[in-house]
């Protein structure tokens, strides 16, 4: 694949490995994070009948670049009474937790960072580091309100991991594989082979599975929305009733790390939903490269489909943010434990029964 | 149990309706006006910075009295006889030189109360709103058209006139006192009148 | 959301301590400079002590040094979101004191301006309430509609927020020739926007969860404290000064008085207070339509006295502000300046009942309750 191609090209193992590991980070994720910030501002502006950034560059394209320059030159304030090690390390942990998940996500049939068999478990485990980072940020800030916000964030993320895992378990039961690459390869050819429409196997099982798959998709989308702290679950970060949550005391580049990590996380969970239910990088109707005979076009097309599906789900996340008000903390927990978890259990059982048929 | 399912369905349904509203608004053109490249069209009765047309000002002080925050400062000087100050646009003849007419726009509350009492409509509100300054003193606008030397000159003229009038008054009083003294020396004594019959 | 009882924590063996949390004068969610001292036990509120006075500008003392027409720009600045009504109340009080009869056209125009101002004020209340709860989009939609109303005011008297329009004995300008056409267009465009606001915010399940059964104001408590306006009507009592103590031309129009009905929770909770304001906007539209269609001709400045010198005496007049009963008590000693002007501000009275509303609810609910009660600090502090 990508690694072999690069090895053939350069003849050097280490150089090939180096490029393969850095490529998704610099070519895709960082530019994506910059693009997502601008997209959020423009989408929110047009939904609210206004224009958004218009002055930096043509229609505001260079706005995020300007923001990054601004954050780079800001003074890096570290309050004196904080726990300095934890304070400095927390943004790093949140950043690592969000970006490391991209190692196991297949960007196209040709390129995947690391083709491990336990892709899904790796992703869920690594995004759990974010909780540790948030708690460290809240505690080290030496601020009553940050601590409150951080504890709520931790409770929220931990609770919402459970429905996520239930639905992932459901997919694993049906398909028998944890690797995201194999899951994408499974949903080949046309869109009726996608898992949201029952999977590649034809028969009664496929028809019966459709309502459960749709429910499962909704549940995992909602619970991953809570994992990335987006409205309506943004108690930790938006102006809560007191102040700005766990990243109040951060300024300059550290704040930028929290910020960019949030957008990267959004894309990661959208990518996961796309891979699990919507065919990953597979195109809904065949490949132009195959019909024309140019097989080198196929990976590029696959990358295009993957990105558009990911961007579509990111757009839906932003759409939800600007439509819905915020939950209160106890209502948020009630929603998870009283609604999502029972539903996901029931779906798991029923899908298991169907899979036995 | 029924409430449970109802709550869940209600939640989903209202969220979808809300999303439909926001999605529809994506295609509504924006209502933003991109100031400062596009400036909004202000209506004709707009109340922004004041303007005083000193040719029409008769120095009546009505606007300064009407102002609720005392931001208009007017000082006038009477003219000496023989000077022609001109007439205002609606025919009034001016009789006072206005030597100070300061409006402090940092204090002005743009209430328009000074515009209505003016008999010649020389103070009115324009639609200028972009007049910020870096120093607070620059917001005190001086509307008088006389040059500083002329102002001093007019004041001096008036003072000289006052002095002359005082001198004339003293001379006139002196003269009447002398005349009275002279008349008293030459007048015959008057018969005394009995006023008792007049009282009724 | 039910009110939590604090008895359990008192009986338990663990000793808990009350914490004092300060929602300071500068805060994104308090509407103005208000300091709330919250005494909380964990998450539950035991007492709220509001500290006001950060916006005190000595309005009542100023009035004693100025002539009666000069006071009108100052009354504008008390409740700066509903300036027309402040002027309206003051002009009405002075006209009753001086026994001036204003022409009918003046009455009709005052009613139209007052009702437009009521819609504008309610739009701010609803928009900022949504923004406090977390829904940022309805805030912008409300302000977009409010811009149209402010444009209507701008073409009439030249100012967008602080008008100096309603004078003692009449008005400063007559209606602009385009006013009626633009108002009719506005009404036509506004009704679907109210429906859209309902779809986006009022009937949203999450919003209902946040506001229903929170901050319940029983009728008895409201009457005892003297709460008026939409807050009282949301608790169930149909009391509106436009109907029960009519002034100006309100008796000529046909409109309903919306009352809170406990549709989504108990009567008198935050959702009711919010929804009564939405319904009131619709009623105001009805009044404006009727007034515009039947406005008589006349001269708006014929009854304005040259010098305002009222006879000796005192008077109390009350009007229905968008926030409640706004009262003016004026003592005149026969000279050009008043001896005393006292204003009964509705938000001030509402702040008295605010601690009662918050007891037993969680810290997150304080913001919801404060937004639903719709206070303006300019009015409280004067």
PDB file of N, CA, C and O in Angstrom, chain A residues 152-219:
ATOM      1  N   UNK A 152     -17.488  18.013  35.465  1.00  0.00           N
ATOM      2  CA  UNK A 152     -18.679  17.706  34.676  1.00  0.00           C
ATOM      3  C   UNK A 152     -18.293  17.126  33.334  1.00  0.00           C
ATOM      4  O   UNK A 152     -18.933  16.200  32.835  1.00  0.00           O
ATOM      5  N   UNK A 153     -17.231  17.686  32.735  1.00  0.00           N
ATOM      6  CA  UNK A 153     -16.794  17.168  31.441  1.00  0.00           C
ATOM      7  C   UNK A 153     -16.380  15.725  31.554  1.00  0.00           C
ATOM      8  O   UNK A 153     -16.724  14.889  30.712  1.00  0.00           O
ATOM      9  N   UNK A 154     -15.639  15.417  32.626  1.00  0.00           N
ATOM     10  CA  UNK A 154     -15.176  14.040  32.793  1.00  0.00           C
ATOM     11  C   UNK A 154     -16.363  13.103  32.943  1.00  0.00           C
ATOM     12  O   UNK A 154     -16.437  12.053  32.287  1.00  0.00           O
ATOM     13  N   UNK A 155     -17.332  13.489  33.785  1.00  0.00           N
ATOM     14  CA  UNK A 155     -18.498  12.627  33.981  1.00  0.00           C
ATOM     15  C   UNK A 155     -19.231  12.422  32.665  1.00  0.00           C
ATOM     16  O   UNK A 155     -19.651  11.312  32.335  1.00  0.00           O
ATOM     17  N   UNK A 156     -19.332  13.525  31.893  1.00  0.00           N
ATOM     18  CA  UNK A 156     -20.066  13.437  30.636  1.00  0.00           C
ATOM     19  C   UNK A 156     -19.372  12.486  29.674  1.00  0.00           C
ATOM     20  O   UNK A 156     -20.003  11.599  29.113  1.00  0.00           O
ATOM     21  N   UNK A 157     -18.059  12.655  29.497  1.00  0.00           N
ATOM     22  CA  UNK A 157     -17.379  11.846  28.485  1.00  0.00           C
ATOM     23  C   UNK A 157     -17.390  10.381  28.878  1.00  0.00           C
ATOM     24  O   UNK A 157     -17.643   9.505  28.048  1.00  0.00           O
ATOM     25  N   UNK A 158     -17.165  10.103  30.148  1.00  0.00           N
ATOM     26  CA  UNK A 158     -17.122   8.701  30.562  1.00  0.00           C
ATOM     27  C   UNK A 158     -18.489   8.053  30.384  1.00  0.00           C
ATOM     28  O   UNK A 158     -18.600   6.921  29.903  1.00  0.00           O
ATOM     29  N   UNK A 159     -19.557   8.779  30.748  1.00  0.00           N
ATOM     30  CA  UNK A 159     -20.875   8.152  30.609  1.00  0.00           C
ATOM     31  C   UNK A 159     -21.211   7.888  29.161  1.00  0.00           C
ATOM     32  O   UNK A 159     -21.803   6.872  28.839  1.00  0.00           O
ATOM     33  N   UNK A 160     -20.849   8.838  28.268  1.00  0.00           N
ATOM     34  CA  UNK A 160     -21.266   8.664  26.894  1.00  0.00           C
ATOM     35  C   UNK A 160     -20.390   7.702  26.129  1.00  0.00           C
ATOM     36  O   UNK A 160     -20.700   7.385  24.979  1.00  0.00           O
ATOM     37  N   UNK A 161     -19.320   7.218  26.743  1.00  0.00           N
ATOM     38  CA  UNK A 161     -18.563   6.178  26.045  1.00  0.00           C
ATOM     39  C   UNK A 161     -19.325   4.876  26.017  1.00  0.00           C
ATOM     40  O   UNK A 161     -19.095   4.044  25.140  1.00  0.00           O
ATOM     41  N   UNK A 162     -20.239   4.679  26.958  1.00  0.00           N
ATOM     42  CA  UNK A 162     -20.919   3.374  27.038  1.00  0.00           C
ATOM     43  C   UNK A 162     -21.831   3.118  25.846  1.00  0.00           C
ATOM     44  O   UNK A 162     -21.724   2.058  25.214  1.00  0.00           O
ATOM     45  N   UNK A 163     -22.705   4.059  25.460  1.00  0.00           N
ATOM     46  CA  UNK A 163     -23.510   3.747  24.269  1.00  0.00           C
ATOM     47  C   UNK A 163     -22.647   3.592  23.022  1.00  0.00           C
ATOM     48  O   UNK A 163     -22.953   2.766  22.150  1.00  0.00           O
ATOM     49  N   UNK A 164     -21.556   4.367  22.957  1.00  0.00           N
ATOM     50  CA  UNK A 164     -20.667   4.231  21.800  1.00  0.00           C
ATOM     51  C   UNK A 164     -20.160   2.804  21.692  1.00  0.00           C
ATOM     52  O   UNK A 164     -20.210   2.171  20.631  1.00  0.00           O
ATOM     53  N   UNK A 165     -19.695   2.300  22.834  1.00  0.00           N
ATOM     54  CA  UNK A 165     -19.142   0.953  22.810  1.00  0.00           C
ATOM     55  C   UNK A 165     -20.190  -0.097  22.512  1.00  0.00           C
ATOM     56  O   UNK A 165     -19.908  -1.086  21.824  1.00  0.00           O
ATOM     57  N   UNK A 166     -21.423   0.123  22.989  1.00  0.00           N
ATOM     58  CA  UNK A 166     -22.484  -0.847  22.716  1.00  0.00           C
ATOM     59  C   UNK A 166     -22.730  -0.966  21.220  1.00  0.00           C
ATOM     60  O   UNK A 166     -22.882  -2.048  20.666  1.00  0.00           O
ATOM     61  N   UNK A 167     -22.776   0.222  20.564  1.00  0.00           N
ATOM     62  CA  UNK A 167     -23.072   0.176  19.129  1.00  0.00           C
ATOM     63  C   UNK A 167     -21.889  -0.411  18.369  1.00  0.00           C
ATOM     64  O   UNK A 167     -22.070  -1.171  17.412  1.00  0.00           O
ATOM     65  N   UNK A 168     -20.682  -0.087  18.822  1.00  0.00           N
ATOM     66  CA  UNK A 168     -19.516  -0.681  18.168  1.00  0.00           C
ATOM     67  C   UNK A 168     -19.564  -2.201  18.313  1.00  0.00           C
ATOM     68  O   UNK A 168     -19.292  -2.962  17.369  1.00  0.00           O
ATOM     69  N   UNK A 169     -19.980  -2.656  19.492  1.00  0.00           N
ATOM     70  CA  UNK A 169     -20.112  -4.095  19.729  1.00  0.00           C
ATOM     71  C   UNK A 169     -21.120  -4.717  18.780  1.00  0.00           C
ATOM     72  O   UNK A 169     -20.926  -5.825  18.264  1.00  0.00           O
ATOM     73  N   UNK A 170     -22.191  -3.973  18.532  1.00  0.00           N
ATOM     74  CA  UNK A 170     -23.212  -4.470  17.629  1.00  0.00           C
ATOM     75  C   UNK A 170     -22.626  -4.683  16.240  1.00  0.00           C
ATOM     76  O   UNK A 170     -22.851  -5.709  15.604  1.00  0.00           O
ATOM     77  N   UNK A 171     -21.848  -3.701  15.764  1.00  0.00           N
ATOM     78  CA  UNK A 171     -21.241  -3.835  14.440  1.00  0.00           C
ATOM     79  C   UNK A 171     -20.262  -4.998  14.407  1.00  0.00           C
ATOM     80  O   UNK A 171     -20.218  -5.775  13.450  1.00  0.00           O
ATOM     81  N   UNK A 172     -19.521  -5.123  15.484  1.00  0.00           N
ATOM     82  CA  UNK A 172     -18.533  -6.203  15.525  1.00  0.00           C
ATOM     83  C   UNK A 172     -19.214  -7.554  15.480  1.00  0.00           C
ATOM     84  O   UNK A 172     -18.767  -8.480  14.809  1.00  0.00           O
ATOM     85  N   UNK A 173     -20.370  -7.653  16.185  1.00  0.00           N
ATOM     86  CA  UNK A 173     -21.104  -8.917  16.168  1.00  0.00           C
ATOM     87  C   UNK A 173     -21.521  -9.286  14.757  1.00  0.00           C
ATOM     88  O   UNK A 173     -21.460 -10.434  14.346  1.00  0.00           O
ATOM     89  N   UNK A 174     -21.955  -8.290  14.013  1.00  0.00           N
ATOM     90  CA  UNK A 174     -22.456  -8.572  12.671  1.00  0.00           C
ATOM     91  C   UNK A 174     -21.344  -8.909  11.704  1.00  0.00           C
ATOM     92  O   UNK A 174     -21.487  -9.790  10.868  1.00  0.00           O
ATOM     93  N   UNK A 175     -20.238  -8.163  11.820  1.00  0.00           N
ATOM     94  CA  UNK A 175     -19.237  -8.302  10.764  1.00  0.00           C
ATOM     95  C   UNK A 175     -18.034  -9.120  11.174  1.00  0.00           C
ATOM     96  O   UNK A 175     -17.301  -9.563  10.326  1.00  0.00           O
ATOM     97  N   UNK A 176     -17.819  -9.304  12.467  1.00  0.00           N
ATOM     98  CA  UNK A 176     -16.738 -10.165  12.927  1.00  0.00           C
ATOM     99  C   UNK A 176     -15.360  -9.562  12.864  1.00  0.00           C
ATOM    100  O   UNK A 176     -14.362 -10.247  13.044  1.00  0.00           O
ATOM    101  N   UNK A 177     -15.243  -8.267  12.593  1.00  0.00           N
ATOM    102  CA  UNK A 177     -13.899  -7.692  12.530  1.00  0.00           C
ATOM    103  C   UNK A 177     -13.866  -6.367  13.255  1.00  0.00           C
ATOM    104  O   UNK A 177     -14.843  -5.622  13.259  1.00  0.00           O
ATOM    105  N   UNK A 178     -12.727  -6.065  13.881  1.00  0.00           N
ATOM    106  CA  UNK A 178     -12.572  -4.781  14.562  1.00  0.00           C
ATOM    107  C   UNK A 178     -11.789  -3.783  13.723  1.00  0.00           C
ATOM    108  O   UNK A 178     -11.742  -2.612  14.035  1.00  0.00           O
ATOM    109  N   UNK A 179     -11.177  -4.247  12.660  1.00  0.00           N
ATOM    110  CA  UNK A 179     -10.310  -3.360  11.908  1.00  0.00           C
ATOM    111  C   UNK A 179     -11.144  -2.483  11.008  1.00  0.00           C
ATOM    112  O   UNK A 179     -12.005  -2.958  10.268  1.00  0.00           O
ATOM    113  N   UNK A 180     -10.895  -1.174  11.031  1.00  0.00           N
ATOM    114  CA  UNK A 180     -11.688  -0.252  10.226  1.00  0.00           C
ATOM    115  C   UNK A 180     -11.439  -0.473   8.742  1.00  0.00           C
ATOM    116  O   UNK A 180     -12.326  -0.297   7.918  1.00  0.00           O
ATOM    117  N   UNK A 181     -10.207  -0.916   8.416  1.00  0.00           N
ATOM    118  CA  UNK A 181      -9.896  -1.154   7.021  1.00  0.00           C
ATOM    119  C   UNK A 181     -10.742  -2.290   6.470  1.00  0.00           C
ATOM    120  O   UNK A 181     -11.346  -2.188   5.392  1.00  0.00           O
ATOM    121  N   UNK A 182     -10.867  -3.385   7.279  1.00  0.00           N
ATOM    122  CA  UNK A 182     -11.673  -4.511   6.806  1.00  0.00           C
ATOM    123  C   UNK A 182     -13.144  -4.140   6.725  1.00  0.00           C
ATOM    124  O   UNK A 182     -13.863  -4.568   5.822  1.00  0.00           O
ATOM    125  N   UNK A 183     -13.587  -3.305   7.673  1.00  0.00           N
ATOM    126  CA  UNK A 183     -14.984  -2.882   7.634  1.00  0.00           C
ATOM    127  C   UNK A 183     -15.284  -2.104   6.360  1.00  0.00           C
ATOM    128  O   UNK A 183     -16.340  -2.274   5.748  1.00  0.00           O
ATOM    129  N   UNK A 184     -14.324  -1.241   5.960  1.00  0.00           N
ATOM    130  CA  UNK A 184     -14.568  -0.477   4.738  1.00  0.00           C
ATOM    131  C   UNK A 184     -14.534  -1.381   3.520  1.00  0.00           C
ATOM    132  O   UNK A 184     -15.363  -1.249   2.622  1.00  0.00           O
ATOM    133  N   UNK A 185     -13.600  -2.321   3.506  1.00  0.00           N
ATOM    134  CA  UNK A 185     -13.514  -3.223   2.364  1.00  0.00           C
ATOM    135  C   UNK A 185     -14.757  -4.082   2.249  1.00  0.00           C
ATOM    136  O   UNK A 185     -15.148  -4.504   1.170  1.00  0.00           O
ATOM    137  N   UNK A 186     -15.397  -4.333   3.387  1.00  0.00           N
ATOM    138  CA  UNK A 186     -16.592  -5.188   3.410  1.00  0.00           C
ATOM    139  C   UNK A 186     -17.757  -4.537   2.662  1.00  0.00           C
ATOM    140  O   UNK A 186     -18.574  -5.207   2.050  1.00  0.00           O
ATOM    141  N   UNK A 187     -17.849  -3.203   2.758  1.00  0.00           N
ATOM    142  CA  UNK A 187     -19.036  -2.537   2.222  1.00  0.00           C
ATOM    143  C   UNK A 187     -18.763  -2.072   0.801  1.00  0.00           C
ATOM    144  O   UNK A 187     -18.923  -0.913   0.463  1.00  0.00           O
ATOM    145  N   UNK A 188     -18.355  -3.005  -0.054  1.00  0.00           N
ATOM    146  CA  UNK A 188     -17.902  -2.615  -1.391  1.00  0.00           C
ATOM    147  C   UNK A 188     -19.052  -2.313  -2.306  1.00  0.00           C
ATOM    148  O   UNK A 188     -20.214  -2.506  -1.983  1.00  0.00           O
ATOM    149  N   UNK A 189     -18.681  -1.906  -3.510  1.00  0.00           N
ATOM    150  CA  UNK A 189     -19.621  -1.656  -4.609  1.00  0.00           C
ATOM    151  C   UNK A 189     -20.732  -0.744  -4.144  1.00  0.00           C
ATOM    152  O   UNK A 189     -20.543   0.095  -3.368  1.00  0.00           O
ATOM    153  N   UNK A 190     -21.921  -0.932  -4.483  1.00  0.00           N
ATOM    154  CA  UNK A 190     -22.900   0.131  -4.433  1.00  0.00           C
ATOM    155  C   UNK A 190     -23.455   0.434  -3.066  1.00  0.00           C
ATOM    156  O   UNK A 190     -23.155  -0.229  -2.105  1.00  0.00           O
ATOM    157  N   UNK A 191     -24.269   1.468  -2.956  1.00  0.00           N
ATOM    158  CA  UNK A 191     -24.633   1.980  -1.640  1.00  0.00           C
ATOM    159  C   UNK A 191     -25.582   1.040  -0.914  1.00  0.00           C
ATOM    160  O   UNK A 191     -25.734   1.149   0.289  1.00  0.00           O
ATOM    161  N   UNK A 192     -26.179   0.103  -1.576  1.00  0.00           N
ATOM    162  CA  UNK A 192     -27.043  -0.798  -0.824  1.00  0.00           C
ATOM    163  C   UNK A 192     -26.249  -1.851  -0.077  1.00  0.00           C
ATOM    164  O   UNK A 192     -26.799  -2.620   0.658  1.00  0.00           O
ATOM    165  N   UNK A 193     -24.924  -1.824  -0.291  1.00  0.00           N
ATOM    166  CA  UNK A 193     -24.100  -2.711   0.515  1.00  0.00           C
ATOM    167  C   UNK A 193     -23.625  -2.068   1.795  1.00  0.00           C
ATOM    168  O   UNK A 193     -22.928  -2.703   2.567  1.00  0.00           O
ATOM    169  N   UNK A 194     -23.954  -0.810   2.000  1.00  0.00           N
ATOM    170  CA  UNK A 194     -23.497  -0.147   3.210  1.00  0.00           C
ATOM    171  C   UNK A 194     -24.193  -0.727   4.419  1.00  0.00           C
ATOM    172  O   UNK A 194     -25.327  -1.164   4.366  1.00  0.00           O
ATOM    173  N   UNK A 195     -23.529  -0.677   5.549  1.00  0.00           N
ATOM    174  CA  UNK A 195     -24.080  -1.295   6.742  1.00  0.00           C
ATOM    175  C   UNK A 195     -25.358  -0.631   7.233  1.00  0.00           C
ATOM    176  O   UNK A 195     -26.157  -1.254   7.903  1.00  0.00           O
ATOM    177  N   UNK A 196     -25.535   0.642   6.891  1.00  0.00           N
ATOM    178  CA  UNK A 196     -26.764   1.272   7.378  1.00  0.00           C
ATOM    179  C   UNK A 196     -27.974   0.681   6.661  1.00  0.00           C
ATOM    180  O   UNK A 196     -29.091   0.742   7.145  1.00  0.00           O
ATOM    181  N   UNK A 197     -27.724   0.090   5.502  1.00  0.00           N
ATOM    182  CA  UNK A 197     -28.825  -0.548   4.815  1.00  0.00           C
ATOM    183  C   UNK A 197     -28.719  -2.050   4.935  1.00  0.00           C
ATOM    184  O   UNK A 197     -29.201  -2.777   4.079  1.00  0.00           O
ATOM    185  N   UNK A 198     -28.084  -2.500   5.982  1.00  0.00           N
ATOM    186  CA  UNK A 198     -28.133  -3.926   6.285  1.00  0.00           C
ATOM    187  C   UNK A 198     -26.865  -4.699   6.030  1.00  0.00           C
ATOM    188  O   UNK A 198     -26.724  -5.798   6.549  1.00  0.00           O
ATOM    189  N   UNK A 199     -25.965  -4.213   5.207  1.00  0.00           N
ATOM    190  CA  UNK A 199     -24.744  -4.990   5.018  1.00  0.00           C
ATOM    191  C   UNK A 199     -24.721  -5.686   3.669  1.00  0.00           C
ATOM    192  O   UNK A 199     -25.698  -5.695   2.926  1.00  0.00           O
ATOM    193  N   UNK A 200     -23.569  -6.263   3.350  1.00  0.00           N
ATOM    194  CA  UNK A 200     -23.416  -6.847   2.019  1.00  0.00           C
ATOM    195  C   UNK A 200     -24.181  -8.138   1.790  1.00  0.00           C
ATOM    196  O   UNK A 200     -24.502  -8.486   0.676  1.00  0.00           O
ATOM    197  N   UNK A 201     -24.497  -8.862   2.860  1.00  0.00           N
ATOM    198  CA  UNK A 201     -25.175 -10.142   2.644  1.00  0.00           C
ATOM    199  C   UNK A 201     -26.619  -9.920   2.238  1.00  0.00           C
ATOM    200  O   UNK A 201     -27.316  -9.085   2.800  1.00  0.00           O
ATOM    201  N   UNK A 202     -27.069 -10.662   1.265  1.00  0.00           N
ATOM    202  CA  UNK A 202     -28.435 -10.478   0.771  1.00  0.00           C
ATOM    203  C   UNK A 202     -29.344 -11.457   1.481  1.00  0.00           C
ATOM    204  O   UNK A 202     -28.951 -12.580   1.760  1.00  0.00           O
ATOM    205  N   UNK A 203     -30.546 -11.028   1.760  1.00  0.00           N
ATOM    206  CA  UNK A 203     -31.485 -11.958   2.371  1.00  0.00           C
ATOM    207  C   UNK A 203     -32.378 -11.272   3.361  1.00  0.00           C
ATOM    208  O   UNK A 203     -32.381 -10.045   3.512  1.00  0.00           O
ATOM    209  N   UNK A 204     -33.161 -12.064   4.078  1.00  0.00           N
ATOM    210  CA  UNK A 204     -34.119 -11.540   5.040  1.00  0.00           C
ATOM    211  C   UNK A 204     -33.402 -10.782   6.149  1.00  0.00           C
ATOM    212  O   UNK A 204     -33.888  -9.765   6.650  1.00  0.00           O
ATOM    213  N   UNK A 205     -32.218 -11.254   6.516  1.00  0.00           N
ATOM    214  CA  UNK A 205     -31.456 -10.621   7.600  1.00  0.00           C
ATOM    215  C   UNK A 205     -31.220  -9.153   7.300  1.00  0.00           C
ATOM    216  O   UNK A 205     -31.325  -8.295   8.159  1.00  0.00           O
ATOM    217  N   UNK A 206     -30.904  -8.897   6.040  1.00  0.00           N
ATOM    218  CA  UNK A 206     -30.580  -7.517   5.648  1.00  0.00           C
ATOM    219  C   UNK A 206     -31.781  -6.606   5.863  1.00  0.00           C
ATOM    220  O   UNK A 206     -31.659  -5.513   6.404  1.00  0.00           O
ATOM    221  N   UNK A 207     -32.967  -7.078   5.447  1.00  0.00           N
ATOM    222  CA  UNK A 207     -34.151  -6.223   5.580  1.00  0.00           C
ATOM    223  C   UNK A 207     -34.480  -5.989   7.048  1.00  0.00           C
ATOM    224  O   UNK A 207     -34.810  -4.883   7.470  1.00  0.00           O
ATOM    225  N   UNK A 208     -34.362  -7.051   7.871  1.00  0.00           N
ATOM    226  CA  UNK A 208     -34.706  -6.898   9.284  1.00  0.00           C
ATOM    227  C   UNK A 208     -33.767  -5.953  10.014  1.00  0.00           C
ATOM    228  O   UNK A 208     -34.147  -5.306  10.978  1.00  0.00           O
ATOM    229  N   UNK A 209     -32.523  -5.906   9.508  1.00  0.00           N
ATOM    230  CA  UNK A 209     -31.534  -5.113  10.245  1.00  0.00           C
ATOM    231  C   UNK A 209     -31.696  -3.610  10.056  1.00  0.00           C
ATOM    232  O   UNK A 209     -31.201  -2.840  10.860  1.00  0.00           O
ATOM    233  N   UNK A 210     -32.343  -3.210   8.976  1.00  0.00           N
ATOM    234  CA  UNK A 210     -32.329  -1.776   8.622  1.00  0.00           C
ATOM    235  C   UNK A 210     -32.807  -0.863   9.753  1.00  0.00           C
ATOM    236  O   UNK A 210     -32.097   0.087  10.110  1.00  0.00           O
ATOM    237  N   UNK A 211     -33.984  -1.067  10.379  1.00  0.00           N
ATOM    238  CA  UNK A 211     -34.389  -0.121  11.438  1.00  0.00           C
ATOM    239  C   UNK A 211     -33.394  -0.077  12.593  1.00  0.00           C
ATOM    240  O   UNK A 211     -33.130   0.995  13.146  1.00  0.00           O
ATOM    241  N   UNK A 212     -32.801  -1.236  12.944  1.00  0.00           N
ATOM    242  CA  UNK A 212     -31.852  -1.236  14.056  1.00  0.00           C
ATOM    243  C   UNK A 212     -30.584  -0.512  13.696  1.00  0.00           C
ATOM    244  O   UNK A 212     -29.962   0.160  14.526  1.00  0.00           O
ATOM    245  N   UNK A 213     -30.210  -0.630  12.432  1.00  0.00           N
ATOM    246  CA  UNK A 213     -29.013   0.073  12.008  1.00  0.00           C
ATOM    247  C   UNK A 213     -29.224   1.576  12.045  1.00  0.00           C
ATOM    248  O   UNK A 213     -28.342   2.331  12.461  1.00  0.00           O
ATOM    249  N   UNK A 214     -30.410   2.008  11.616  1.00  0.00           N
ATOM    250  CA  UNK A 214     -30.672   3.450  11.642  1.00  0.00           C
ATOM    251  C   UNK A 214     -30.672   3.946  13.075  1.00  0.00           C
ATOM    252  O   UNK A 214     -30.067   4.978  13.403  1.00  0.00           O
ATOM    253  N   UNK A 215     -31.336   3.219  13.976  1.00  0.00           N
ATOM    254  CA  UNK A 215     -31.327   3.614  15.386  1.00  0.00           C
ATOM    255  C   UNK A 215     -29.913   3.643  15.932  1.00  0.00           C
ATOM    256  O   UNK A 215     -29.531   4.555  16.669  1.00  0.00           O
ATOM    257  N   UNK A 216     -29.144   2.600  15.567  1.00  0.00           N
ATOM    258  CA  UNK A 216     -27.776   2.525  16.064  1.00  0.00           C
ATOM    259  C   UNK A 216     -26.946   3.698  15.586  1.00  0.00           C
ATOM    260  O   UNK A 216     -26.154   4.268  16.339  1.00  0.00           O
ATOM    261  N   UNK A 217     -27.146   4.065  14.329  1.00  0.00           N
ATOM    262  CA  UNK A 217     -26.400   5.196  13.798  1.00  0.00           C
ATOM    263  C   UNK A 217     -26.744   6.461  14.564  1.00  0.00           C
ATOM    264  O   UNK A 217     -25.860   7.238  14.936  1.00  0.00           O
ATOM    265  N   UNK A 218     -28.026   6.674  14.839  1.00  0.00           N
ATOM    266  CA  UNK A 218     -28.423   7.863  15.593  1.00  0.00           C
ATOM    267  C   UNK A 218     -27.810   7.854  16.994  1.00  0.00           C
ATOM    268  O   UNK A 218     -27.315   8.882  17.477  1.00  0.00           O
ATOM    269  N   UNK A 219     -27.826   6.687  17.619  1.00  0.00           N
ATOM    270  CA  UNK A 219     -27.304   6.628  18.989  1.00  0.00           C
ATOM    271  C   UNK A 219     -25.819   6.910  19.008  1.00  0.00           C
ATOM    272  O   UNK A 219     -25.324   7.690  19.844  1.00  0.00           O
TER     273      UNK A 219
END
